[in-house]
Amino acid sequence: RRLKMFSKCGVRNIISFNEKARAAAGAAAAAEASGGEAPENPYGEPIPYIVIVIDELADLMMNVGKEVEFSISRIAQLARAAGIHLIIATQRPSTNVVTGLIKANITCRIGLTVASGIDSRVILDSTGAENLIGRGDLLISKPEYPKPVRVQGPWIPDEEIAAVVAHLKGQGEPEYHSEILKTNVVTLGDSSPAGDGGSEADDPLLWEAADVVVSSDLGSTSNLQRRLKVGYARAGRIMDQLEEKGIVGPANGSRPREVLVDQMELETLKAFEANDED
């Protein structure tokens, strides 16, 4: 959404967009103050930065490794210009957790004390972290550094963390993205939106069908029959459930349904469902 907005406004990144948004707002305010007509502002309000924090990557990789690897790589590749940044932490730096694809797309890495030189290489592509003394002693690797640099990280006690959180909460109410809230309501829970009397349980092949539909960009019942080897009636019920989830559009006569989400958005829907089941 942000990248489309940047393209429409003729800017390349969040910094340029926010500069133009502030300049347009200033011009409008100046025009109003002088009694003139405010010029059109195509930018709207400046947009905030978003930080995504994954506290333990190993747990996600054990459960949905390929999906997580894809999502992290996609965000790392495209989201920096949009003001979206990743902070990923793990206590288990093995190659099946910190994969080559993830490392290739996350170029700024920090290693604290690890058990062996092998673990250090997984994080930093070099040894050294196994010799750190703990207590915030760390190595940081960035593309502009010829080799990892040793620095001292700060120690933040629980009391200070609680104070910072309380301060942030006191600055205002949280703001939720309306599209995310809408997706959450549609996809979670055991019943349909109020007023239709509820719906049957999800078909066991529902999410496999969703993968088929999204990867092929074809909302076709006959395609589900062929790919999943199910009858027409069951394929039709699955397609109706995909519509309830917001993955495909309504029936369009004999033509295939419109596919409404891409692969990344589908993984988000799956995550919402899994979280609700937990």
PDB file of C-alpha atoms in Angstrom:
ATOM      1  CA  ARG A   1       0.000   0.000   0.000  1.00  0.00           C
ATOM      2  CA  ARG A   2       2.776   2.448   0.891  1.00  0.00           C
ATOM      3  CA  LEU A   3       4.820   1.699  -2.219  1.00  0.00           C
ATOM      4  CA  LYS A   4       1.755   2.238  -4.417  1.00  0.00           C
ATOM      5  CA  MET A   5       1.157   5.553  -2.660  1.00  0.00           C
ATOM      6  CA  PHE A   6       4.799   6.573  -3.212  1.00  0.00           C
ATOM      7  CA  SER A   7       4.550   5.710  -6.902  1.00  0.00           C
ATOM      8  CA  LYS A   8       1.369   7.738  -7.276  1.00  0.00           C
ATOM      9  CA  CYS A   9       3.004  10.767  -5.604  1.00  0.00           C
ATOM     10  CA  GLY A  10       6.275  10.449  -7.533  1.00  0.00           C
ATOM     11  CA  VAL A  11       8.569   9.757  -4.561  1.00  0.00           C
ATOM     12  CA  ARG A  12      10.972   6.887  -3.859  1.00  0.00           C
ATOM     13  CA  ASN A  13      10.885   6.464  -0.088  1.00  0.00           C
ATOM     14  CA  ILE A  14       9.263   7.484   3.182  1.00  0.00           C
ATOM     15  CA  ILE A  15      11.742  10.322   3.778  1.00  0.00           C
ATOM     16  CA  SER A  16      10.859  12.059   0.503  1.00  0.00           C
ATOM     17  CA  PHE A  17       7.154  11.423   1.011  1.00  0.00           C
ATOM     18  CA  ASN A  18       7.096  12.899   4.516  1.00  0.00           C
ATOM     19  CA  GLU A  19       9.142  15.920   3.432  1.00  0.00           C
ATOM     20  CA  LYS A  20       6.660  16.652   0.644  1.00  0.00           C
ATOM     21  CA  ALA A  21       3.688  16.000   2.940  1.00  0.00           C
ATOM     22  CA  ARG A  22       5.003  18.495   5.505  1.00  0.00           C
ATOM     23  CA  ALA A  23       5.816  21.039   2.794  1.00  0.00           C
ATOM     24  CA  ALA A  24       2.328  20.709   1.305  1.00  0.00           C
ATOM     25  CA  ALA A  25       0.734  21.065   4.741  1.00  0.00           C
ATOM     26  CA  GLY A  26       2.854  24.167   5.414  1.00  0.00           C
ATOM     27  CA  ALA A  27       1.867  25.708   2.090  1.00  0.00           C
ATOM     28  CA  ALA A  28      -1.799  25.043   2.816  1.00  0.00           C
ATOM     29  CA  ALA A  29      -1.527  26.595   6.284  1.00  0.00           C
ATOM     30  CA  ALA A  30       0.231  29.666   4.880  1.00  0.00           C
ATOM     31  CA  ALA A  31      -2.433  30.103   2.205  1.00  0.00           C
ATOM     32  CA  GLU A  32      -5.239  29.863   4.754  1.00  0.00           C
ATOM     33  CA  ALA A  33      -3.490  32.333   7.062  1.00  0.00           C
ATOM     34  CA  SER A  34      -3.265  34.882   4.251  1.00  0.00           C
ATOM     35  CA  GLY A  35      -6.922  34.415   3.342  1.00  0.00           C
ATOM     36  CA  GLY A  36      -6.223  32.640   0.086  1.00  0.00           C
ATOM     37  CA  GLU A  37      -7.385  29.283  -1.181  1.00  0.00           C
ATOM     38  CA  ALA A  38      -5.323  26.366   0.114  1.00  0.00           C
ATOM     39  CA  PRO A  39      -3.632  24.360  -2.656  1.00  0.00           C
ATOM     40  CA  GLU A  40      -4.542  20.715  -3.058  1.00  0.00           C
ATOM     41  CA  ASN A  41      -2.435  18.391  -0.888  1.00  0.00           C
ATOM     42  CA  PRO A  42      -1.991  15.030  -2.676  1.00  0.00           C
ATOM     43  CA  TYR A  43       0.125  13.610   0.154  1.00  0.00           C
ATOM     44  CA  GLY A  44      -2.095  13.863   3.212  1.00  0.00           C
ATOM     45  CA  GLU A  45      -0.474  13.409   6.607  1.00  0.00           C
ATOM     46  CA  PRO A  46       3.134  12.207   7.048  1.00  0.00           C
ATOM     47  CA  ILE A  47       3.200   8.467   7.659  1.00  0.00           C
ATOM     48  CA  PRO A  48       4.925   6.825  10.645  1.00  0.00           C
ATOM     49  CA  TYR A  49       7.705   4.268  10.674  1.00  0.00           C
ATOM     50  CA  ILE A  50       6.762   0.680  11.528  1.00  0.00           C
ATOM     51  CA  VAL A  51       9.036  -1.677  13.470  1.00  0.00           C
ATOM     52  CA  ILE A  52       8.321  -5.426  13.357  1.00  0.00           C
ATOM     53  CA  VAL A  53       9.884  -7.361  16.239  1.00  0.00           C
ATOM     54  CA  ILE A  54      10.296 -11.163  16.229  1.00  0.00           C
ATOM     55  CA  ASP A  55      11.491 -12.168  19.680  1.00  0.00           C
ATOM     56  CA  GLU A  56      12.404 -15.817  18.954  1.00  0.00           C
ATOM     57  CA  LEU A  57      12.854 -16.752  15.310  1.00  0.00           C
ATOM     58  CA  ALA A  58      13.610 -20.412  16.064  1.00  0.00           C
ATOM     59  CA  ASP A  59      10.067 -21.054  17.305  1.00  0.00           C
ATOM     60  CA  LEU A  60       8.553 -19.725  14.084  1.00  0.00           C
ATOM     61  CA  MET A  61      11.010 -21.565  11.859  1.00  0.00           C
ATOM     62  CA  MET A  62      10.199 -24.877  13.546  1.00  0.00           C
ATOM     63  CA  ASN A  63       6.480 -24.457  12.841  1.00  0.00           C
ATOM     64  CA  VAL A  64       6.174 -22.541   9.568  1.00  0.00           C
ATOM     65  CA  GLY A  65       9.732 -22.236   8.332  1.00  0.00           C
ATOM     66  CA  LYS A  66       9.270 -21.717   4.602  1.00  0.00           C
ATOM     67  CA  GLU A  67       6.435 -19.234   5.038  1.00  0.00           C
ATOM     68  CA  VAL A  68       8.363 -17.212   7.625  1.00  0.00           C
ATOM     69  CA  GLU A  69      11.526 -17.255   5.522  1.00  0.00           C
ATOM     70  CA  PHE A  70       9.567 -15.958   2.522  1.00  0.00           C
ATOM     71  CA  SER A  71       7.822 -13.238   4.525  1.00  0.00           C
ATOM     72  CA  ILE A  72      11.009 -12.006   6.196  1.00  0.00           C
ATOM     73  CA  SER A  73      12.851 -11.880   2.875  1.00  0.00           C
ATOM     74  CA  ARG A  74       9.975 -10.061   1.185  1.00  0.00           C
ATOM     75  CA  ILE A  75       9.774  -7.441   3.931  1.00  0.00           C
ATOM     76  CA  ALA A  76      13.543  -6.985   4.063  1.00  0.00           C
ATOM     77  CA  GLN A  77      13.747  -6.511   0.294  1.00  0.00           C
ATOM     78  CA  LEU A  78      10.893  -4.057  -0.174  1.00  0.00           C
ATOM     79  CA  ALA A  79       9.923  -2.466   3.110  1.00  0.00           C
ATOM     80  CA  ARG A  80      12.949  -0.340   4.014  1.00  0.00           C
ATOM     81  CA  ALA A  81      11.972   2.368   1.523  1.00  0.00           C
ATOM     82  CA  ALA A  82       8.442   2.265   2.947  1.00  0.00           C
ATOM     83  CA  GLY A  83       9.662   2.878   6.498  1.00  0.00           C
ATOM     84  CA  ILE A  84       9.106  -0.677   7.735  1.00  0.00           C
ATOM     85  CA  HIS A  85      11.989  -2.280   9.631  1.00  0.00           C
ATOM     86  CA  LEU A  86      12.653  -5.703  11.141  1.00  0.00           C
ATOM     87  CA  ILE A  87      14.249  -6.608  14.469  1.00  0.00           C
ATOM     88  CA  ILE A  88      14.742 -10.381  14.681  1.00  0.00           C
ATOM     89  CA  ALA A  89      16.271 -12.201  17.645  1.00  0.00           C
ATOM     90  CA  THR A  90      17.085 -15.835  18.373  1.00  0.00           C
ATOM     91  CA  GLN A  91      19.005 -17.751  21.016  1.00  0.00           C
ATOM     92  CA  ARG A  92      19.616 -20.630  18.606  1.00  0.00           C
ATOM     93  CA  PRO A  93      21.817 -19.425  15.735  1.00  0.00           C
ATOM     94  CA  SER A  94      21.797 -22.554  13.580  1.00  0.00           C
ATOM     95  CA  THR A  95      21.674 -22.661   9.785  1.00  0.00           C
ATOM     96  CA  ASN A  96      18.114 -23.989   9.729  1.00  0.00           C
ATOM     97  CA  VAL A  97      16.978 -20.954  11.771  1.00  0.00           C
ATOM     98  CA  VAL A  98      19.172 -18.165  10.384  1.00  0.00           C
ATOM     99  CA  THR A  99      19.052 -19.356   6.787  1.00  0.00           C
ATOM    100  CA  GLY A 100      21.151 -18.110   3.914  1.00  0.00           C
ATOM    101  CA  LEU A 101      18.132 -16.382   2.366  1.00  0.00           C
ATOM    102  CA  ILE A 102      17.380 -14.485   5.576  1.00  0.00           C
ATOM    103  CA  LYS A 103      21.040 -13.483   5.991  1.00  0.00           C
ATOM    104  CA  ALA A 104      21.234 -12.296   2.393  1.00  0.00           C
ATOM    105  CA  ASN A 105      18.382  -9.868   2.990  1.00  0.00           C
ATOM    106  CA  ILE A 106      19.286  -8.713   6.517  1.00  0.00           C
ATOM    107  CA  THR A 107      22.696  -7.133   6.204  1.00  0.00           C
ATOM    108  CA  CYS A 108      22.974  -5.471   9.632  1.00  0.00           C
ATOM    109  CA  ARG A 109      23.553  -8.176  12.257  1.00  0.00           C
ATOM    110  CA  ILE A 110      24.536  -8.245  15.926  1.00  0.00           C
ATOM    111  CA  GLY A 111      26.121 -11.203  17.703  1.00  0.00           C
ATOM    112  CA  LEU A 112      26.336 -11.513  21.478  1.00  0.00           C
ATOM    113  CA  THR A 113      28.178 -14.256  23.346  1.00  0.00           C
ATOM    114  CA  VAL A 114      27.746 -17.640  21.645  1.00  0.00           C
ATOM    115  CA  ALA A 115      28.987 -21.123  22.442  1.00  0.00           C
ATOM    116  CA  SER A 116      31.220 -21.719  19.433  1.00  0.00           C
ATOM    117  CA  GLY A 117      32.876 -20.216  16.401  1.00  0.00           C
ATOM    118  CA  ILE A 118      30.365 -22.078  14.223  1.00  0.00           C
ATOM    119  CA  ASP A 119      27.495 -20.178  15.851  1.00  0.00           C
ATOM    120  CA  SER A 120      29.418 -16.935  15.361  1.00  0.00           C
ATOM    121  CA  ARG A 121      29.841 -17.690  11.653  1.00  0.00           C
ATOM    122  CA  VAL A 122      26.106 -18.323  11.283  1.00  0.00           C
ATOM    123  CA  ILE A 123      25.362 -14.828  12.589  1.00  0.00           C
ATOM    124  CA  LEU A 124      28.304 -12.735  11.411  1.00  0.00           C
ATOM    125  CA  ASP A 125      29.993 -14.841   8.704  1.00  0.00           C
ATOM    126  CA  SER A 126      33.124 -14.765  10.862  1.00  0.00           C
ATOM    127  CA  THR A 127      34.356 -16.045  14.199  1.00  0.00           C
ATOM    128  CA  GLY A 128      34.747 -13.829  17.257  1.00  0.00           C
ATOM    129  CA  ALA A 129      31.421 -13.840  19.082  1.00  0.00           C
ATOM    130  CA  GLU A 130      32.499 -16.978  20.975  1.00  0.00           C
ATOM    131  CA  ASN A 131      35.204 -14.878  22.688  1.00  0.00           C
ATOM    132  CA  LEU A 132      32.885 -12.149  23.997  1.00  0.00           C
ATOM    133  CA  ILE A 133      32.573 -11.787  27.768  1.00  0.00           C
ATOM    134  CA  GLY A 134      28.826 -11.168  28.065  1.00  0.00           C
ATOM    135  CA  ARG A 135      27.120  -8.281  29.897  1.00  0.00           C
ATOM    136  CA  GLY A 136      26.326  -6.416  26.673  1.00  0.00           C
ATOM    137  CA  ASP A 137      29.638  -7.162  24.950  1.00  0.00           C
ATOM    138  CA  LEU A 138      28.754  -7.627  21.269  1.00  0.00           C
ATOM    139  CA  LEU A 139      29.941  -7.603  17.667  1.00  0.00           C
ATOM    140  CA  ILE A 140      28.071  -5.697  14.971  1.00  0.00           C
ATOM    141  CA  SER A 141      28.364  -6.422  11.263  1.00  0.00           C
ATOM    142  CA  LYS A 142      27.253  -3.895   8.640  1.00  0.00           C
ATOM    143  CA  PRO A 143      27.942  -3.707   4.873  1.00  0.00           C
ATOM    144  CA  GLU A 144      30.142  -0.629   5.324  1.00  0.00           C
ATOM    145  CA  TYR A 145      32.353  -2.386   7.888  1.00  0.00           C
ATOM    146  CA  PRO A 146      35.195  -4.529   6.471  1.00  0.00           C
ATOM    147  CA  LYS A 147      34.862  -6.785   9.535  1.00  0.00           C
ATOM    148  CA  PRO A 148      32.610  -6.940  12.631  1.00  0.00           C
ATOM    149  CA  VAL A 149      33.134  -4.132  15.153  1.00  0.00           C
ATOM    150  CA  ARG A 150      33.135  -4.777  18.899  1.00  0.00           C
ATOM    151  CA  VAL A 151      30.889  -2.430  20.910  1.00  0.00           C
ATOM    152  CA  GLN A 152      29.292  -2.298  24.347  1.00  0.00           C
ATOM    153  CA  GLY A 153      25.517  -2.599  24.505  1.00  0.00           C
ATOM    154  CA  PRO A 154      23.546  -0.981  27.355  1.00  0.00           C
ATOM    155  CA  TRP A 155      21.873  -2.905  30.169  1.00  0.00           C
ATOM    156  CA  ILE A 156      18.230  -1.885  30.643  1.00  0.00           C
ATOM    157  CA  PRO A 157      16.548  -3.146  33.842  1.00  0.00           C
ATOM    158  CA  ASP A 158      12.906  -4.233  33.921  1.00  0.00           C
ATOM    159  CA  GLU A 159      11.925  -1.110  35.846  1.00  0.00           C
ATOM    160  CA  GLU A 160      13.213   1.160  33.088  1.00  0.00           C
ATOM    161  CA  ILE A 161      11.463  -0.883  30.407  1.00  0.00           C
ATOM    162  CA  ALA A 162       8.193  -0.598  32.343  1.00  0.00           C
ATOM    163  CA  ALA A 163       8.700   3.161  32.704  1.00  0.00           C
ATOM    164  CA  VAL A 164       9.295   3.616  28.965  1.00  0.00           C
ATOM    165  CA  VAL A 165       6.225   1.539  28.096  1.00  0.00           C
ATOM    166  CA  ALA A 166       4.087   3.504  30.559  1.00  0.00           C
ATOM    167  CA  HIS A 167       5.343   6.767  29.060  1.00  0.00           C
ATOM    168  CA  LEU A 168       4.499   5.647  25.524  1.00  0.00           C
ATOM    169  CA  LYS A 169       1.041   4.461  26.561  1.00  0.00           C
ATOM    170  CA  GLY A 170       0.422   7.849  28.137  1.00  0.00           C
ATOM    171  CA  GLN A 171       1.062   9.696  24.871  1.00  0.00           C
ATOM    172  CA  GLY A 172      -2.241   8.674  23.300  1.00  0.00           C
ATOM    173  CA  GLU A 173      -4.536   5.878  22.273  1.00  0.00           C
ATOM    174  CA  PRO A 174      -3.300   3.205  19.849  1.00  0.00           C
ATOM    175  CA  GLU A 175      -4.230   3.593  16.191  1.00  0.00           C
ATOM    176  CA  TYR A 176      -5.272   0.484  14.281  1.00  0.00           C
ATOM    177  CA  HIS A 177      -5.230   0.021  10.529  1.00  0.00           C
ATOM    178  CA  SER A 178      -8.837  -0.396   9.395  1.00  0.00           C
ATOM    179  CA  GLU A 179      -7.958  -2.968   6.714  1.00  0.00           C
ATOM    180  CA  ILE A 180      -6.176  -5.176   9.237  1.00  0.00           C
ATOM    181  CA  LEU A 181      -9.092  -4.959  11.648  1.00  0.00           C
ATOM    182  CA  LYS A 182     -11.494  -5.869   8.876  1.00  0.00           C
ATOM    183  CA  THR A 183      -9.378  -8.849   7.859  1.00  0.00           C
ATOM    184  CA  ASN A 184      -9.216 -10.011  11.466  1.00  0.00           C
ATOM    185  CA  VAL A 185     -13.004  -9.952  11.843  1.00  0.00           C
ATOM    186  CA  VAL A 186     -13.594 -11.811   8.604  1.00  0.00           C
ATOM    187  CA  THR A 187     -10.990 -14.521   9.072  1.00  0.00           C
ATOM    188  CA  LEU A 188     -11.114 -15.315  12.767  1.00  0.00           C
ATOM    189  CA  GLY A 189     -13.704 -17.183  14.774  1.00  0.00           C
ATOM    190  CA  ASP A 190     -15.933 -20.126  14.061  1.00  0.00           C
ATOM    191  CA  SER A 191     -18.922 -18.264  12.702  1.00  0.00           C
ATOM    192  CA  SER A 192     -19.627 -15.965   9.786  1.00  0.00           C
ATOM    193  CA  PRO A 193     -20.274 -12.239  10.189  1.00  0.00           C
ATOM    194  CA  ALA A 194     -23.391 -11.478  12.180  1.00  0.00           C
ATOM    195  CA  GLY A 195     -26.667 -11.964  10.366  1.00  0.00           C
ATOM    196  CA  ASP A 196     -26.082 -15.062   8.239  1.00  0.00           C
ATOM    197  CA  GLY A 197     -26.712 -17.650  10.915  1.00  0.00           C
ATOM    198  CA  GLY A 198     -23.170 -19.004  11.163  1.00  0.00           C
ATOM    199  CA  SER A 199     -21.212 -21.359   8.911  1.00  0.00           C
ATOM    200  CA  GLU A 200     -19.828 -24.865   8.918  1.00  0.00           C
ATOM    201  CA  ALA A 201     -16.326 -25.698  10.104  1.00  0.00           C
ATOM    202  CA  ASP A 202     -13.451 -25.004   7.722  1.00  0.00           C
ATOM    203  CA  ASP A 203     -12.657 -27.781   5.284  1.00  0.00           C
ATOM    204  CA  PRO A 204      -9.365 -29.565   6.154  1.00  0.00           C
ATOM    205  CA  LEU A 205      -8.110 -28.704   2.667  1.00  0.00           C
ATOM    206  CA  LEU A 206      -9.051 -25.023   2.940  1.00  0.00           C
ATOM    207  CA  TRP A 207      -5.558 -23.563   3.297  1.00  0.00           C
ATOM    208  CA  GLU A 208      -4.075 -25.939   0.736  1.00  0.00           C
ATOM    209  CA  ALA A 209      -6.804 -24.728  -1.607  1.00  0.00           C
ATOM    210  CA  ALA A 210      -5.927 -21.130  -0.741  1.00  0.00           C
ATOM    211  CA  ASP A 211      -2.301 -21.802  -1.726  1.00  0.00           C
ATOM    212  CA  VAL A 212      -3.477 -23.276  -5.031  1.00  0.00           C
ATOM    213  CA  VAL A 213      -5.752 -20.330  -5.796  1.00  0.00           C
ATOM    214  CA  VAL A 214      -3.231 -17.631  -4.871  1.00  0.00           C
ATOM    215  CA  SER A 215      -0.195 -19.246  -6.515  1.00  0.00           C
ATOM    216  CA  SER A 216      -2.105 -19.801  -9.765  1.00  0.00           C
ATOM    217  CA  ASP A 217      -4.069 -16.510  -9.495  1.00  0.00           C
ATOM    218  CA  LEU A 218      -7.100 -18.514 -10.593  1.00  0.00           C
ATOM    219  CA  GLY A 219     -10.280 -18.673  -8.492  1.00  0.00           C
ATOM    220  CA  SER A 220     -11.700 -21.648 -10.339  1.00  0.00           C
ATOM    221  CA  THR A 221     -13.696 -24.492  -8.779  1.00  0.00           C
ATOM    222  CA  SER A 222     -12.642 -26.877 -11.544  1.00  0.00           C
ATOM    223  CA  ASN A 223      -8.999 -25.996 -10.860  1.00  0.00           C
ATOM    224  CA  LEU A 224      -9.481 -26.999  -7.203  1.00  0.00           C
ATOM    225  CA  GLN A 225     -11.111 -30.255  -8.309  1.00  0.00           C
ATOM    226  CA  ARG A 226      -8.135 -31.104 -10.466  1.00  0.00           C
ATOM    227  CA  ARG A 227      -5.386 -29.989  -8.076  1.00  0.00           C
ATOM    228  CA  LEU A 228      -6.905 -31.333  -4.838  1.00  0.00           C
ATOM    229  CA  LYS A 229      -8.585 -34.396  -6.393  1.00  0.00           C
ATOM    230  CA  VAL A 230     -11.982 -33.677  -4.809  1.00  0.00           C
ATOM    231  CA  GLY A 231     -15.526 -33.690  -6.135  1.00  0.00           C
ATOM    232  CA  TYR A 232     -17.303 -30.656  -7.544  1.00  0.00           C
ATOM    233  CA  ALA A 233     -19.569 -30.191  -4.511  1.00  0.00           C
ATOM    234  CA  ARG A 234     -16.673 -30.167  -2.045  1.00  0.00           C
ATOM    235  CA  ALA A 235     -14.590 -27.881  -4.261  1.00  0.00           C
ATOM    236  CA  GLY A 236     -17.559 -25.510  -4.426  1.00  0.00           C
ATOM    237  CA  ARG A 237     -17.897 -25.457  -0.622  1.00  0.00           C
ATOM    238  CA  ILE A 238     -14.176 -24.761  -0.258  1.00  0.00           C
ATOM    239  CA  MET A 239     -14.457 -21.889  -2.736  1.00  0.00           C
ATOM    240  CA  ASP A 240     -17.356 -20.429  -0.717  1.00  0.00           C
ATOM    241  CA  GLN A 241     -15.216 -20.638   2.436  1.00  0.00           C
ATOM    242  CA  LEU A 242     -12.372 -18.874   0.619  1.00  0.00           C
ATOM    243  CA  GLU A 243     -14.837 -16.106  -0.184  1.00  0.00           C
ATOM    244  CA  GLU A 244     -15.784 -15.864   3.515  1.00  0.00           C
ATOM    245  CA  LYS A 245     -12.098 -15.460   4.362  1.00  0.00           C
ATOM    246  CA  GLY A 246     -11.732 -12.633   1.868  1.00  0.00           C
ATOM    247  CA  ILE A 247      -9.335 -14.601  -0.346  1.00  0.00           C
ATOM    248  CA  VAL A 248     -11.537 -14.672  -3.467  1.00  0.00           C
ATOM    249  CA  GLY A 249     -14.381 -12.509  -4.665  1.00  0.00           C
ATOM    250  CA  PRO A 250     -18.016 -13.537  -5.188  1.00  0.00           C
ATOM    251  CA  ALA A 251     -19.128 -15.964  -7.870  1.00  0.00           C
ATOM    252  CA  ASN A 252     -19.012 -14.485 -11.369  1.00  0.00           C
ATOM    253  CA  GLY A 253     -21.171 -16.795 -13.436  1.00  0.00           C
ATOM    254  CA  SER A 254     -19.070 -19.314 -15.336  1.00  0.00           C
ATOM    255  CA  ARG A 255     -15.931 -17.182 -15.085  1.00  0.00           C
ATOM    256  CA  PRO A 256     -13.265 -17.749 -12.385  1.00  0.00           C
ATOM    257  CA  ARG A 257     -13.563 -15.692  -9.216  1.00  0.00           C
ATOM    258  CA  GLU A 258     -11.239 -12.763  -8.663  1.00  0.00           C
ATOM    259  CA  VAL A 259      -8.276 -13.540  -6.368  1.00  0.00           C
ATOM    260  CA  LEU A 260      -8.127 -10.731  -3.790  1.00  0.00           C
ATOM    261  CA  VAL A 261      -4.837 -11.415  -1.949  1.00  0.00           C
ATOM    262  CA  ASP A 262      -1.224 -12.099  -2.853  1.00  0.00           C
ATOM    263  CA  GLN A 263       1.052 -14.714  -1.277  1.00  0.00           C
ATOM    264  CA  MET A 264       2.275 -12.421   1.499  1.00  0.00           C
ATOM    265  CA  GLU A 265      -1.262 -11.385   2.462  1.00  0.00           C
ATOM    266  CA  LEU A 266      -2.300 -15.039   2.487  1.00  0.00           C
ATOM    267  CA  GLU A 267       0.461 -15.873   4.969  1.00  0.00           C
ATOM    268  CA  THR A 268      -0.841 -13.042   7.171  1.00  0.00           C
ATOM    269  CA  LEU A 269      -4.333 -14.557   7.084  1.00  0.00           C
ATOM    270  CA  LYS A 270      -2.912 -17.941   8.039  1.00  0.00           C
ATOM    271  CA  ALA A 271      -1.070 -16.375  10.963  1.00  0.00           C
ATOM    272  CA  PHE A 272      -4.261 -14.719  12.198  1.00  0.00           C
ATOM    273  CA  GLU A 273      -6.095 -18.052  12.058  1.00  0.00           C
ATOM    274  CA  ALA A 274      -3.303 -19.917  13.853  1.00  0.00           C
ATOM    275  CA  ASN A 275      -3.158 -17.269  16.580  1.00  0.00           C
ATOM    276  CA  ASP A 276      -6.915 -17.472  17.101  1.00  0.00           C
ATOM    277  CA  GLU A 277      -6.804 -21.268  17.419  1.00  0.00           C
ATOM    278  CA  ASP A 278      -4.053 -20.990  20.062  1.00  0.00           C
TER     279      ASP A 278
END
